[in-house]
Tab-separated table of C-alpha atoms in Angstrom:
chain	number	residue	atom	x	y	z
A	9	UNK	CA	137.495	108.627	81.041
A	10	UNK	CA	139.271	109.499	84.317
A	11	UNK	CA	137.320	108.531	87.468
A	12	UNK	CA	134.149	107.621	85.489
A	13	UNK	CA	132.030	104.501	85.794
A	14	UNK	CA	130.291	102.687	82.955
A	15	UNK	CA	128.121	99.659	82.588
A	16	UNK	CA	129.061	97.712	79.491
A	17	UNK	CA	127.203	94.849	77.755
A	18	UNK	CA	129.752	92.240	76.737
A	19	UNK	CA	129.569	90.017	73.659
A	20	UNK	CA	127.087	87.127	73.744
A	21	UNK	CA	128.410	84.319	76.023
A	22	UNK	CA	131.539	86.301	76.757
A	23	UNK	CA	133.156	85.376	80.080
A	24	UNK	CA	134.148	88.082	82.495
A	25	UNK	CA	137.844	87.125	82.147
A	26	UNK	CA	137.644	87.465	78.356
A	27	UNK	CA	135.990	90.873	78.644
A	28	UNK	CA	138.674	91.983	81.134
A	29	UNK	CA	141.448	90.918	78.722
A	30	UNK	CA	139.711	92.767	75.898
A	31	UNK	CA	139.620	95.975	77.994
A	32	UNK	CA	143.237	95.595	79.163
A	33	UNK	CA	144.394	95.187	75.522
A	34	UNK	CA	142.685	98.564	74.792
A	35	UNK	CA	144.426	100.127	77.779
A	36	UNK	CA	147.830	98.363	77.885
A	37	UNK	CA	149.232	100.770	80.541
A	38	UNK	CA	146.348	100.038	82.958
A	39	UNK	CA	146.635	98.178	86.249
A	40	UNK	CA	143.666	95.816	86.877
A	41	UNK	CA	142.139	96.167	90.301
A	42	UNK	CA	141.246	92.817	91.756
A	43	UNK	CA	138.344	93.858	94.072
A	44	UNK	CA	134.946	95.566	93.602
A	45	UNK	CA	135.386	97.936	96.560
A	46	UNK	CA	135.052	101.625	95.787
A	47	UNK	CA	138.568	103.062	95.052
A	48	UNK	CA	139.985	105.429	97.697
A	49	UNK	CA	141.442	108.908	97.080
A	50	UNK	CA	144.945	107.600	96.643
A	51	UNK	CA	143.757	105.685	93.546
A	52	UNK	CA	141.382	108.407	92.299
A	53	UNK	CA	144.069	111.147	92.398
A	54	UNK	CA	147.148	109.248	91.311
A	55	UNK	CA	148.833	109.622	87.864
A	56	UNK	CA	148.668	105.858	87.029
A	57	UNK	CA	145.916	104.191	85.026
A	58	UNK	CA	143.646	101.784	86.902
A	59	UNK	CA	140.781	99.642	85.511
A	60	UNK	CA	138.235	98.093	87.841
A	61	UNK	CA	136.000	95.515	86.194
A	62	UNK	CA	133.320	93.432	87.893
A	63	UNK	CA	129.975	91.804	86.984
A	64	UNK	CA	126.645	93.566	87.746
A	65	UNK	CA	123.091	92.235	87.812
A	66	UNK	CA	120.356	93.941	85.798
A	67	UNK	CA	117.314	95.253	87.632
A	68	UNK	CA	114.339	95.049	85.242
A	69	UNK	CA	111.890	97.899	84.947
A	70	UNK	CA	108.956	95.820	83.675
A	71	UNK	CA	108.301	93.857	86.880
A	72	UNK	CA	104.601	93.521	85.917
A	73	UNK	CA	105.399	91.607	82.747
A	74	UNK	CA	107.740	89.251	84.712
A	75	UNK	CA	105.029	88.398	87.234
A	76	UNK	CA	102.268	87.649	84.753
A	77	UNK	CA	101.497	83.930	84.388
A	78	UNK	CA	100.205	84.202	80.841
A	79	UNK	CA	103.351	85.881	79.471
A	80	UNK	CA	105.656	83.336	77.681
A	81	UNK	CA	109.044	82.664	79.228
A	82	UNK	CA	110.898	83.929	76.096
A	83	UNK	CA	109.262	87.355	76.490
A	84	UNK	CA	110.095	87.411	80.188
A	85	UNK	CA	113.716	86.471	79.508
A	86	UNK	CA	113.928	89.370	77.044
A	87	UNK	CA	112.743	91.943	79.593
A	88	UNK	CA	115.107	90.549	82.246
A	89	UNK	CA	118.131	91.818	80.334
A	90	UNK	CA	116.899	94.507	77.931
A	91	UNK	CA	115.726	98.120	78.343
A	92	UNK	CA	117.628	98.196	81.670
A	93	UNK	CA	118.772	101.409	83.317
A	94	UNK	CA	119.574	100.128	86.831
A	95	UNK	CA	122.178	97.562	87.765
A	96	UNK	CA	123.491	96.267	91.104
A	97	UNK	CA	126.261	94.391	92.739
A	98	UNK	CA	126.521	92.951	96.220
A	99	UNK	CA	129.445	92.699	98.586
A	100	UNK	CA	128.975	90.262	101.495
A	101	UNK	CA	130.511	91.212	104.841
A	102	UNK	CA	130.178	90.209	108.558
A	103	UNK	CA	128.936	92.703	111.073
A	104	UNK	CA	129.695	91.971	114.713
A	105	UNK	CA	131.169	88.644	115.951
A	106	UNK	CA	131.029	85.885	113.330
A	107	UNK	CA	129.231	82.711	114.501
A	108	UNK	CA	131.409	79.737	113.480
A	109	UNK	CA	128.510	77.372	113.693
A	110	UNK	CA	126.193	79.495	111.528
A	111	UNK	CA	127.669	82.384	109.566
A	112	UNK	CA	124.235	83.404	108.190
A	113	UNK	CA	123.441	85.081	111.531
A	114	UNK	CA	125.964	87.891	110.880
A	115	UNK	CA	126.162	87.902	107.081
A	116	UNK	CA	125.204	91.335	105.814
A	117	UNK	CA	125.163	92.502	102.185
A	118	UNK	CA	126.475	95.881	101.007
A	119	UNK	CA	124.308	96.537	97.914
A	120	UNK	CA	125.318	99.150	95.386
A	121	UNK	CA	122.757	100.234	92.780
A	122	UNK	CA	123.994	101.977	89.629
A	123	UNK	CA	121.668	104.092	87.540
A	124	UNK	CA	122.756	104.894	83.966
A	125	UNK	CA	122.261	107.967	81.797
A	126	UNK	CA	120.433	105.768	79.208
A	127	UNK	CA	118.942	102.296	79.065
A	128	UNK	CA	121.024	99.309	77.899
A	129	UNK	CA	121.353	98.107	75.207
A	130	UNK	CA	121.045	101.251	73.197
A	131	UNK	CA	122.867	102.876	70.287
A	132	UNK	CA	125.974	101.995	72.258
A	133	UNK	CA	126.876	98.851	74.322
A	134	UNK	CA	127.944	100.976	77.213
A	135	UNK	CA	126.662	104.045	79.074
A	136	UNK	CA	127.940	106.166	81.930
A	137	UNK	CA	126.751	105.720	85.522
A	138	UNK	CA	124.718	108.733	86.530
A	139	UNK	CA	124.029	107.852	90.147
A	140	UNK	CA	125.196	105.232	92.692
A	141	UNK	CA	123.302	104.347	95.834
A	142	UNK	CA	124.566	102.132	98.664
A	143	UNK	CA	122.394	100.266	101.142
A	144	UNK	CA	123.047	97.570	103.734
A	145	UNK	CA	120.797	94.417	103.603
A	146	UNK	CA	120.359	92.617	106.898
A	147	UNK	CA	120.964	88.838	107.212
A	148	UNK	CA	117.195	88.138	107.442
A	149	UNK	CA	116.398	90.314	104.395
A	150	UNK	CA	119.194	88.593	102.459
A	151	UNK	CA	117.797	85.163	103.358
A	152	UNK	CA	114.328	86.223	102.106
A	153	UNK	CA	115.777	87.436	98.777
A	154	UNK	CA	117.879	84.290	98.331
A	155	UNK	CA	114.939	81.923	98.852
A	156	UNK	CA	112.607	84.093	96.713
A	157	UNK	CA	115.067	84.151	93.829
A	158	UNK	CA	115.624	80.446	93.973
A	159	UNK	CA	111.800	79.821	93.971
A	160	UNK	CA	111.470	82.028	90.879
A	161	UNK	CA	114.347	80.226	89.119
A	162	UNK	CA	112.753	76.805	89.892
A	163	UNK	CA	109.301	77.893	88.742
A	164	UNK	CA	110.635	79.227	85.456
A	165	UNK	CA	112.636	76.003	84.729
A	166	UNK	CA	109.725	73.726	85.670
A	167	UNK	CA	107.409	75.710	83.471
A	168	UNK	CA	109.752	75.299	80.506
A	169	UNK	CA	109.688	71.496	80.889
A	170	UNK	CA	105.932	71.443	81.415
A	171	UNK	CA	105.315	73.399	78.251
A	172	UNK	CA	107.798	71.302	76.268
A	173	UNK	CA	110.152	74.224	75.645
A	174	UNK	CA	113.056	72.046	76.916
A	175	UNK	CA	113.217	68.809	74.963
A	176	UNK	CA	114.732	65.497	75.930
A	177	UNK	CA	117.573	66.583	78.179
A	178	UNK	CA	116.541	66.685	81.867
A	179	UNK	CA	120.066	67.489	83.201
A	180	UNK	CA	119.347	71.121	83.848
A	181	UNK	CA	116.345	70.311	86.028
A	182	UNK	CA	118.260	67.508	87.767
A	183	UNK	CA	121.115	69.880	88.637
A	184	UNK	CA	118.808	72.667	89.831
A	185	UNK	CA	116.680	70.298	92.025
A	186	UNK	CA	119.772	68.575	93.384
A	187	UNK	CA	121.425	71.938	94.221
A	188	UNK	CA	118.365	73.157	96.173
A	189	UNK	CA	117.431	69.865	97.957
A	190	UNK	CA	121.053	68.977	98.812
A	191	UNK	CA	121.766	72.438	100.221
A	192	UNK	CA	118.490	72.340	102.226
A	193	UNK	CA	119.488	69.011	103.850
A	194	UNK	CA	123.139	69.907	104.466
A	195	UNK	CA	122.776	73.631	105.223
A	196	UNK	CA	120.949	76.235	103.218
A	197	UNK	CA	117.454	76.844	104.560
A	198	UNK	CA	118.165	74.614	107.582
A	199	UNK	CA	120.764	77.150	108.596
A	200	UNK	CA	118.225	79.890	108.075
A	201	UNK	CA	115.852	78.085	110.429
A	202	UNK	CA	118.549	77.874	113.083
A	203	UNK	CA	119.472	81.582	112.661
A	204	UNK	CA	116.094	83.336	112.420
A	205	UNK	CA	113.463	81.036	113.945
A	206	UNK	CA	115.438	80.755	117.190
A	207	UNK	CA	113.644	82.024	120.315
A	208	UNK	CA	116.625	84.252	121.253
A	209	UNK	CA	116.666	85.919	117.804
A	210	UNK	CA	112.883	86.502	117.918
A	211	UNK	CA	113.155	88.011	121.388
A	212	UNK	CA	116.044	90.316	120.412
A	213	UNK	CA	114.441	91.464	117.135
A	214	UNK	CA	110.684	92.020	117.821
A	215	UNK	CA	110.492	94.270	114.757
A	216	UNK	CA	111.381	91.315	112.434
A	217	UNK	CA	108.210	89.294	113.150
A	218	UNK	CA	106.643	90.125	109.750
A	219	UNK	CA	109.838	89.251	107.845
A	220	UNK	CA	110.262	85.965	109.736
A	221	UNK	CA	106.699	85.045	108.740
A	222	UNK	CA	107.560	85.976	105.115
A	223	UNK	CA	110.642	83.738	105.186
A	224	UNK	CA	108.584	80.817	106.625
A	225	UNK	CA	106.002	81.206	103.840
A	226	UNK	CA	108.708	81.308	101.159
A	227	UNK	CA	110.269	78.120	102.561
A	228	UNK	CA	106.877	76.412	102.498
A	229	UNK	CA	106.402	77.635	98.964
A	230	UNK	CA	109.817	76.216	98.044
A	231	UNK	CA	108.694	72.773	99.392
A	232	UNK	CA	105.608	73.007	97.127
A	233	UNK	CA	107.598	74.086	94.056
A	234	UNK	CA	110.148	71.297	94.652
A	235	UNK	CA	107.329	68.753	94.866
A	236	UNK	CA	106.004	69.922	91.444
A	237	UNK	CA	109.569	69.832	90.091
A	238	UNK	CA	110.146	66.278	91.249
A	239	UNK	CA	106.814	65.167	89.653
A	240	UNK	CA	107.992	66.650	86.323
A	241	UNK	CA	111.443	65.119	86.831
A	242	UNK	CA	109.873	61.668	87.368
A	243	UNK	CA	107.971	62.015	84.153
A	244	UNK	CA	111.058	62.801	81.955
A	245	UNK	CA	113.952	61.169	83.815
A	246	UNK	CA	116.043	58.637	81.894
A	247	UNK	CA	116.089	55.058	83.368
A	248	UNK	CA	119.864	55.418	84.043
A	249	UNK	CA	119.124	58.458	86.223
A	250	UNK	CA	116.599	56.642	88.403
A	251	UNK	CA	119.013	56.236	91.335
A	252	UNK	CA	119.539	60.030	91.383
A	253	UNK	CA	115.740	60.589	91.301
A	254	UNK	CA	115.259	58.201	94.259
A	255	UNK	CA	118.011	60.040	96.233
A	256	UNK	CA	116.265	63.398	95.459
A	257	UNK	CA	112.901	61.987	96.727
A	258	UNK	CA	114.475	60.625	99.919
A	259	UNK	CA	116.324	63.898	100.638
A	260	UNK	CA	113.146	65.866	99.867
A	261	UNK	CA	111.177	63.887	102.444
A	262	UNK	CA	113.897	64.662	105.023
A	263	UNK	CA	113.820	68.394	104.091
A	264	UNK	CA	110.029	68.528	104.250
A	265	UNK	CA	109.796	66.855	107.686
A	266	UNK	CA	112.514	69.109	109.188
A	267	UNK	CA	110.648	72.179	107.873
A	268	UNK	CA	107.296	71.073	109.257
A	269	UNK	CA	108.988	70.307	112.538
């Protein structure tokens, strides 16, 4: 096992801390490393036992299935976490001087992609990492991915309520809408606007014009998706939650007008 990497599928609903305790009880002599950075030679070549455990995100192979409108959400959710051979984890870092007013301008992502010898889950719940690739994601590319992922999450959740897959309890939709709209008003995509739609940024990064357009389109799409979500929320919201719904509508109007501006 020395100096080898594995991706392991934990038990259903198992928290990372519980998994870590389970591994440490199997290796009682091991020292748990508290960071996801790649170990240096002093760790790799020493006599002591070290365990480094962190969460990774699956990268689905069947992207076509996930993008088809007619495929039910239950089937999509299966393919998001099964038959997976690639996983990734991200480490945020700042390159160059950090802007105290808007840290998104210098926030880069170091993205590590792990490829396994076999797809998970298989005959075993863990397989060895065959290859690791490291790339740096620019602040603008990171912003595009964050907004795109949030749009996808919102669409999936709204669809579940529209097709009566979620019954009665509207809390999940309330939390998701509140999280996006509140962040958009008090930071979030407003900060992206300041960082990447600024004349100075556009002048300094002429090669980013296409990506800036893509980010604008994703933000406009988010406004549309939120509008649909609020219409669904109004339909199912409990009378006691009406004040929250009104607050969401008011904040949404502010968000929409700032975006159009």
